[in-house]
Amino acid sequence: MIKEKYVSNEKEITINVVQTEIKSIRKKDITKTGLRIYDNGYIGIAGTVGKVDESELEKRAIENLKLQIPYPYEPSTNYVEKLDYRKETLSDEEFVKEIEELLAILRTEFPDFIFSNNVSIQEMDISLSNDKGLDLSHKDRFVAVEFVIKEKSSVNVFDAFAVFADRKYSREKVLNIVKDTLTAYRNPVKLPKEGKLPVVFAANDGLVLKKLTEELNGYKVGTGASLFKDFIGEKKFNENFTLYQSAEEEDITGYTFFDAEGVVNKGYKYALIENGRIISPYTDKKTASQFNLPLTGSASAEYDKVPTLASRYLKVASSGKTLKELLNGQLGVAVLIASGGDFTAEGVFGTPVQLAFLTDGEKLIGRLPELTISGELYTMFGEDFIGRSEDKAFAGQNALVLNLDVKYI
Amino acid sequence: MYVFPKNLYTDVRLEDVSVSEITYQNGELRQNLKRNTKGGFIRIFDGKRWYYSSTTDIDNIQEEINKLALMANENENILSHPVVEKFEINKGEYFHFKENDILNISQEEKLQLLKSYFPLVENREEIKMWRAIYVDRKITKEFYSSKGANLKFDYQTCAVVYRYSLNIDGKTLDSSYDKTTTDFNKLKNLKEEIEKTISRDIEYTKHAKPVTPGKYTVIFAPIATGVFTHESFGHKSEADFMVGDETMMKEWSIGKKVGADNLSIVDYGDILGGGFVPFDDEGTRAKKTYLIKDGILAGRLHSSVTAESLKEETTGNARAKDFEFEPIVRMTTTYIEAGDKTKEELFSEVKEGIYIEEINHGSGMSTFTIAPRISYMIRDGKIAEPVNIAVVSGNVMETLYNIDGISNEVELMSFSLGGCGKFEQFPLPVGFGGPYIRVNNITVQ
């Protein structure tokens, strides 16, 4: 019988902003504890929120072994690693004062816009340990500014947003993001042409990677439900396209460096597609074992649930070039808001673009009218893949650039 | 019960949440969860700012109130503050699920019910991967305020969901069947419905071809109507988007013509289902709110703060995702009312168009989108060949005028997995649906 404990503590102070004014302040401090018992090929779990009576939790977990949930895999053992990415940040009082000042600047410099939503400091402390020598701990803290922006004269619910997330707060960086976005917003421009154009996304935009994420699911590949079922090991995409699962320090995503089964990847990353070749789907212990696939450490679980397969943060490898270099003299369509699009089952992609800017790779030049963009999975990441920028030249973020069909809506 | 701080408005929301979740994947048990959590959310208002605290330490709520009060400034006139005056003082116990309390059903009975449908998916060669999920949720809420509110009420849903992935000679489809209800007994005879859904999906996958992109007349099935209504218009009716915004107030002035003459949209929390909210999370009783009545803008959704700000009445729409969050303006059950055409009439009047029967998701800003899962061409008034569509979209305000036919029966529904998202608060259960509607000039990609 192996006993394993998962503890998650989330602390947060959130300042809610309405009409460019602080409206409320919320504090949160919530601890969730899960106890897992592995015995005879089964797993029993019990969890609690708040105060913990560990012996009672253990009793319930042992009792839950009777539910006979199969888990015939070795839990991770004999590995100790503790990472603490936290940096000095503002105290709660300093934070409130700073946001008051920031909002005062926004009211003065951008009187034609309304800023809403929230600004927060979020801290996480997550550990997984067992009585077979596993002891993993991940601590992180970051400031997240998530402004929803509305032009005062507009009849839309909102018109733009500005997002900043970093372990260290920087008023200057926040203001630069807002300034770059809104200066361009005020300048309506037209497409250089309709048709195939370089389209720029924030590199962590989930929309364009959605189909890859779905089809790289190891269980889907193993059971033959995936489009990629016959393509593992085959080169299906651009030579320069590499996609990997990442829990690297620079990725502020809320993912721990270990997965829910205590698996830690070398360098905190695992390539699923390398230089266009599909290397492996993502897997947890069950999927890897059942379908004889490499274990990629992609188990996820709530504190009181059995770990199951889920995609972690998927990241396109940097092309080692700036956004300007990737655009190579062309103007790009930088997509800030593309809501509601999707891929069809066979991989045809389409989405309306509610807010896009024209960019030369260094700055946002002006705001484009509403557009539609479309493409096809193998082409988008094949001949039409341009790259991922090394610099954060798109609203403070790295950029992903693809050639796509662009039209006015 | 609690000693509320002097010269401040305080309310406390306690939630006792029980969840069951059973999951099988390709016939193997993956989850068998019974969870009970208790938590509280405290709000204090001093007339200028709100102070919130979320805690799982419900034995020490009083201590948490006292700590939070230290951040606020006393206000002798707090009771006559216009926002505080809006708070209703409802009292009593309102338990709707004593007769069919989901907590009285054993986990074993839930598990056996879920397993009873396995044969429907096990022997289908086309289904490569499937997941059977039973999930239920029972919440008992208590609400106390320094104005005297003292409420206890309950809420429950239960669901059977089958999700499956098809691969037929390289043609794939991810689809699902979802039945969410408030009564466990209604989950007992689903065989025919599940079988029909799977058979339809297999036929669709075998024969669907890419659509020719363009502008079409589109008929939405009730699920698509519901998501369109929720995303395209429901969110725009949430008054927190209008507070202090003169342009929006002018654009959304009550009495303005905004849609086709026979279009009426309602939000109402007193309908059993995912959007059942007899009292909202600041103790306001549910009210039936017409957002659009006969094409005219008739109302909007409010919390006490937004109602006071716009000098309107509360509607019972201040909802929080759970005890970790403050209530904000959200929908409950939102739907288009029935029209005057039969479903058959709607189709028969279309020479060439698209019928959207099932969807994956939708969104709504100035442009709304629906990502269809199952759709067909309509030719000469009849449903014709299946087509693959990535997304359909249109301008919301134009589309409300472009609705030129509404069927005479309304279907309401809810989903147990997923829900409505607004900023950080996702997912929130809601109800939605409506009749079949026919809309012209929709962009299809």
PDB file of N, CA, C and O in Angstrom, chain B residues 185-213:
ATOM      1  N   ASN B 185     -35.116  10.251 -11.965  1.00  0.00           N
ATOM      2  CA  ASN B 185     -35.963   9.293 -12.697  1.00  0.00           C
ATOM      3  C   ASN B 185     -36.016   9.593 -14.194  1.00  0.00           C
ATOM      4  O   ASN B 185     -36.254   8.702 -15.004  1.00  0.00           O
ATOM      5  N   LYS B 186     -35.788  10.844 -14.550  1.00  0.00           N
ATOM      6  CA  LYS B 186     -35.849  11.206 -15.972  1.00  0.00           C
ATOM      7  C   LYS B 186     -34.612  10.746 -16.738  1.00  0.00           C
ATOM      8  O   LYS B 186     -34.514  10.926 -17.940  1.00  0.00           O
ATOM      9  N   LEU B 187     -33.654  10.176 -16.023  1.00  0.00           N
ATOM     10  CA  LEU B 187     -32.447   9.664 -16.697  1.00  0.00           C
ATOM     11  C   LEU B 187     -32.575   8.173 -17.009  1.00  0.00           C
ATOM     12  O   LEU B 187     -31.647   7.566 -17.518  1.00  0.00           O
ATOM     13  N   LYS B 188     -33.741   7.611 -16.670  1.00  0.00           N
ATOM     14  CA  LYS B 188     -33.841   6.148 -16.711  1.00  0.00           C
ATOM     15  C   LYS B 188     -34.222   5.556 -18.065  1.00  0.00           C
ATOM     16  O   LYS B 188     -34.028   4.384 -18.283  1.00  0.00           O
ATOM     17  N   ASN B 189     -34.794   6.326 -18.947  1.00  0.00           N
ATOM     18  CA  ASN B 189     -35.241   5.728 -20.218  1.00  0.00           C
ATOM     19  C   ASN B 189     -34.683   6.482 -21.413  1.00  0.00           C
ATOM     20  O   ASN B 189     -35.422   7.019 -22.230  1.00  0.00           O
ATOM     21  N   LEU B 190     -33.388   6.486 -21.519  1.00  0.00           N
ATOM     22  CA  LEU B 190     -32.740   7.300 -22.551  1.00  0.00           C
ATOM     23  C   LEU B 190     -32.263   6.483 -23.748  1.00  0.00           C
ATOM     24  O   LEU B 190     -31.692   7.035 -24.691  1.00  0.00           O
ATOM     25  N   LYS B 191     -32.478   5.163 -23.674  1.00  0.00           N
ATOM     26  CA  LYS B 191     -31.885   4.265 -24.674  1.00  0.00           C
ATOM     27  C   LYS B 191     -32.182   4.711 -26.115  1.00  0.00           C
ATOM     28  O   LYS B 191     -31.275   4.826 -26.944  1.00  0.00           O
ATOM     29  N   GLU B 192     -33.446   4.959 -26.356  1.00  0.00           N
ATOM     30  CA  GLU B 192     -33.851   5.290 -27.723  1.00  0.00           C
ATOM     31  C   GLU B 192     -33.175   6.590 -28.206  1.00  0.00           C
ATOM     32  O   GLU B 192     -32.672   6.666 -29.330  1.00  0.00           O
ATOM     33  N   GLU B 193     -33.164   7.581 -27.311  1.00  0.00           N
ATOM     34  CA  GLU B 193     -32.571   8.881 -27.674  1.00  0.00           C
ATOM     35  C   GLU B 193     -31.074   8.749 -27.961  1.00  0.00           C
ATOM     36  O   GLU B 193     -30.556   9.328 -28.921  1.00  0.00           O
ATOM     37  N   ILE B 194     -30.377   8.003 -27.102  1.00  0.00           N
ATOM     38  CA  ILE B 194     -28.921   7.863 -27.282  1.00  0.00           C
ATOM     39  C   ILE B 194     -28.636   7.137 -28.598  1.00  0.00           C
ATOM     40  O   ILE B 194     -27.781   7.540 -29.393  1.00  0.00           O
ATOM     41  N   GLU B 195     -29.391   6.063 -28.820  1.00  0.00           N
ATOM     42  CA  GLU B 195     -29.193   5.250 -30.029  1.00  0.00           C
ATOM     43  C   GLU B 195     -29.420   6.092 -31.294  1.00  0.00           C
ATOM     44  O   GLU B 195     -28.643   6.036 -32.251  1.00  0.00           O
ATOM     45  N   LYS B 196     -30.462   6.900 -31.242  1.00  0.00           N
ATOM     46  CA  LYS B 196     -30.808   7.747 -32.392  1.00  0.00           C
ATOM     47  C   LYS B 196     -29.689   8.765 -32.667  1.00  0.00           C
ATOM     48  O   LYS B 196     -29.320   9.005 -33.815  1.00  0.00           O
ATOM     49  N   THR B 197     -29.173   9.329 -31.585  1.00  0.00           N
ATOM     50  CA  THR B 197     -28.116  10.338 -31.734  1.00  0.00           C
ATOM     51  C   THR B 197     -26.863   9.711 -32.345  1.00  0.00           C
ATOM     52  O   THR B 197     -26.244  10.280 -33.258  1.00  0.00           O
ATOM     53  N   ILE B 198     -26.495   8.531 -31.844  1.00  0.00           N
ATOM     54  CA  ILE B 198     -25.281   7.879 -32.353  1.00  0.00           C
ATOM     55  C   ILE B 198     -25.455   7.506 -33.836  1.00  0.00           C
ATOM     56  O   ILE B 198     -24.558   7.736 -34.654  1.00  0.00           O
ATOM     57  N   SER B 199     -26.601   6.958 -34.161  1.00  0.00           N
ATOM     58  CA  SER B 199     -26.837   6.561 -35.559  1.00  0.00           C
ATOM     59  C   SER B 199     -26.782   7.771 -36.490  1.00  0.00           C
ATOM     60  O   SER B 199     -26.201   7.722 -37.575  1.00  0.00           O
ATOM     61  N   ARG B 200     -27.382   8.855 -36.041  1.00  0.00           N
ATOM     62  CA  ARG B 200     -27.338  10.081 -36.848  1.00  0.00           C
ATOM     63  C   ARG B 200     -25.888  10.534 -37.058  1.00  0.00           C
ATOM     64  O   ARG B 200     -25.479  10.893 -38.167  1.00  0.00           O
ATOM     65  N   ASP B 201     -25.100  10.494 -35.986  1.00  0.00           N
ATOM     66  CA  ASP B 201     -23.717  10.970 -36.076  1.00  0.00           C
ATOM     67  C   ASP B 201     -22.880  10.094 -37.008  1.00  0.00           C
ATOM     68  O   ASP B 201     -22.007  10.595 -37.730  1.00  0.00           O
ATOM     69  N   ILE B 202     -23.140   8.811 -36.992  1.00  0.00           N
ATOM     70  CA  ILE B 202     -22.391   7.907 -37.881  1.00  0.00           C
ATOM     71  C   ILE B 202     -22.726   8.223 -39.344  1.00  0.00           C
ATOM     72  O   ILE B 202     -21.829   8.347 -40.193  1.00  0.00           O
ATOM     73  N   GLU B 203     -24.005   8.372 -39.621  1.00  0.00           N
ATOM     74  CA  GLU B 203     -24.417   8.691 -40.990  1.00  0.00           C
ATOM     75  C   GLU B 203     -23.828  10.033 -41.429  1.00  0.00           C
ATOM     76  O   GLU B 203     -23.368  10.194 -42.561  1.00  0.00           O
ATOM     77  N   TYR B 204     -23.859  10.980 -40.507  1.00  0.00           N
ATOM     78  CA  TYR B 204     -23.321  12.312 -40.807  1.00  0.00           C
ATOM     79  C   TYR B 204     -21.835  12.219 -41.161  1.00  0.00           C
ATOM     80  O   TYR B 204     -21.369  12.780 -42.156  1.00  0.00           O
ATOM     81  N   THR B 205     -21.099  11.498 -40.332  1.00  0.00           N
ATOM     82  CA  THR B 205     -19.651  11.393 -40.539  1.00  0.00           C
ATOM     83  C   THR B 205     -19.325  10.734 -41.870  1.00  0.00           C
ATOM     84  O   THR B 205     -18.421  11.155 -42.595  1.00  0.00           O
ATOM     85  N   LYS B 206     -20.099   9.712 -42.211  1.00  0.00           N
ATOM     86  CA  LYS B 206     -19.852   8.996 -43.473  1.00  0.00           C
ATOM     87  C   LYS B 206     -20.052   9.904 -44.687  1.00  0.00           C
ATOM     88  O   LYS B 206     -19.331   9.797 -45.675  1.00  0.00           O
ATOM     89  N   HIS B 207     -21.031  10.770 -44.608  1.00  0.00           N
ATOM     90  CA  HIS B 207     -21.472  11.447 -45.831  1.00  0.00           C
ATOM     91  C   HIS B 207     -21.208  12.950 -45.899  1.00  0.00           C
ATOM     92  O   HIS B 207     -21.406  13.546 -46.958  1.00  0.00           O
ATOM     93  N   ALA B 208     -20.786  13.556 -44.762  1.00  0.00           N
ATOM     94  CA  ALA B 208     -20.646  15.025 -44.764  1.00  0.00           C
ATOM     95  C   ALA B 208     -19.528  15.473 -45.697  1.00  0.00           C
ATOM     96  O   ALA B 208     -18.462  14.862 -45.764  1.00  0.00           O
ATOM     97  N   LYS B 209     -19.795  16.560 -46.414  1.00  0.00           N
ATOM     98  CA  LYS B 209     -18.812  17.161 -47.327  1.00  0.00           C
ATOM     99  C   LYS B 209     -18.607  18.615 -46.919  1.00  0.00           C
ATOM    100  O   LYS B 209     -19.521  19.228 -46.351  1.00  0.00           O
ATOM    101  N   PRO B 210     -17.431  19.178 -47.233  1.00  0.00           N
ATOM    102  CA  PRO B 210     -17.226  20.592 -46.890  1.00  0.00           C
ATOM    103  C   PRO B 210     -18.279  21.481 -47.534  1.00  0.00           C
ATOM    104  O   PRO B 210     -18.647  21.281 -48.693  1.00  0.00           O
ATOM    105  N   VAL B 211     -18.744  22.445 -46.778  1.00  0.00           N
ATOM    106  CA  VAL B 211     -19.759  23.362 -47.283  1.00  0.00           C
ATOM    107  C   VAL B 211     -19.103  24.340 -48.266  1.00  0.00           C
ATOM    108  O   VAL B 211     -17.888  24.603 -48.174  1.00  0.00           O
ATOM    109  N   THR B 212     -19.870  24.842 -49.190  1.00  0.00           N
ATOM    110  CA  THR B 212     -19.373  25.945 -50.021  1.00  0.00           C
ATOM    111  C   THR B 212     -19.577  27.229 -49.219  1.00  0.00           C
ATOM    112  O   THR B 212     -20.724  27.587 -48.910  1.00  0.00           O
ATOM    113  N   PRO B 213     -18.480  27.915 -48.862  1.00  0.00           N
ATOM    114  CA  PRO B 213     -18.648  29.103 -48.018  1.00  0.00           C
ATOM    115  C   PRO B 213     -19.497  30.158 -48.706  1.00  0.00           C
ATOM    116  O   PRO B 213     -19.532  30.245 -49.935  1.00  0.00           O
TER     117      PRO B 213
END
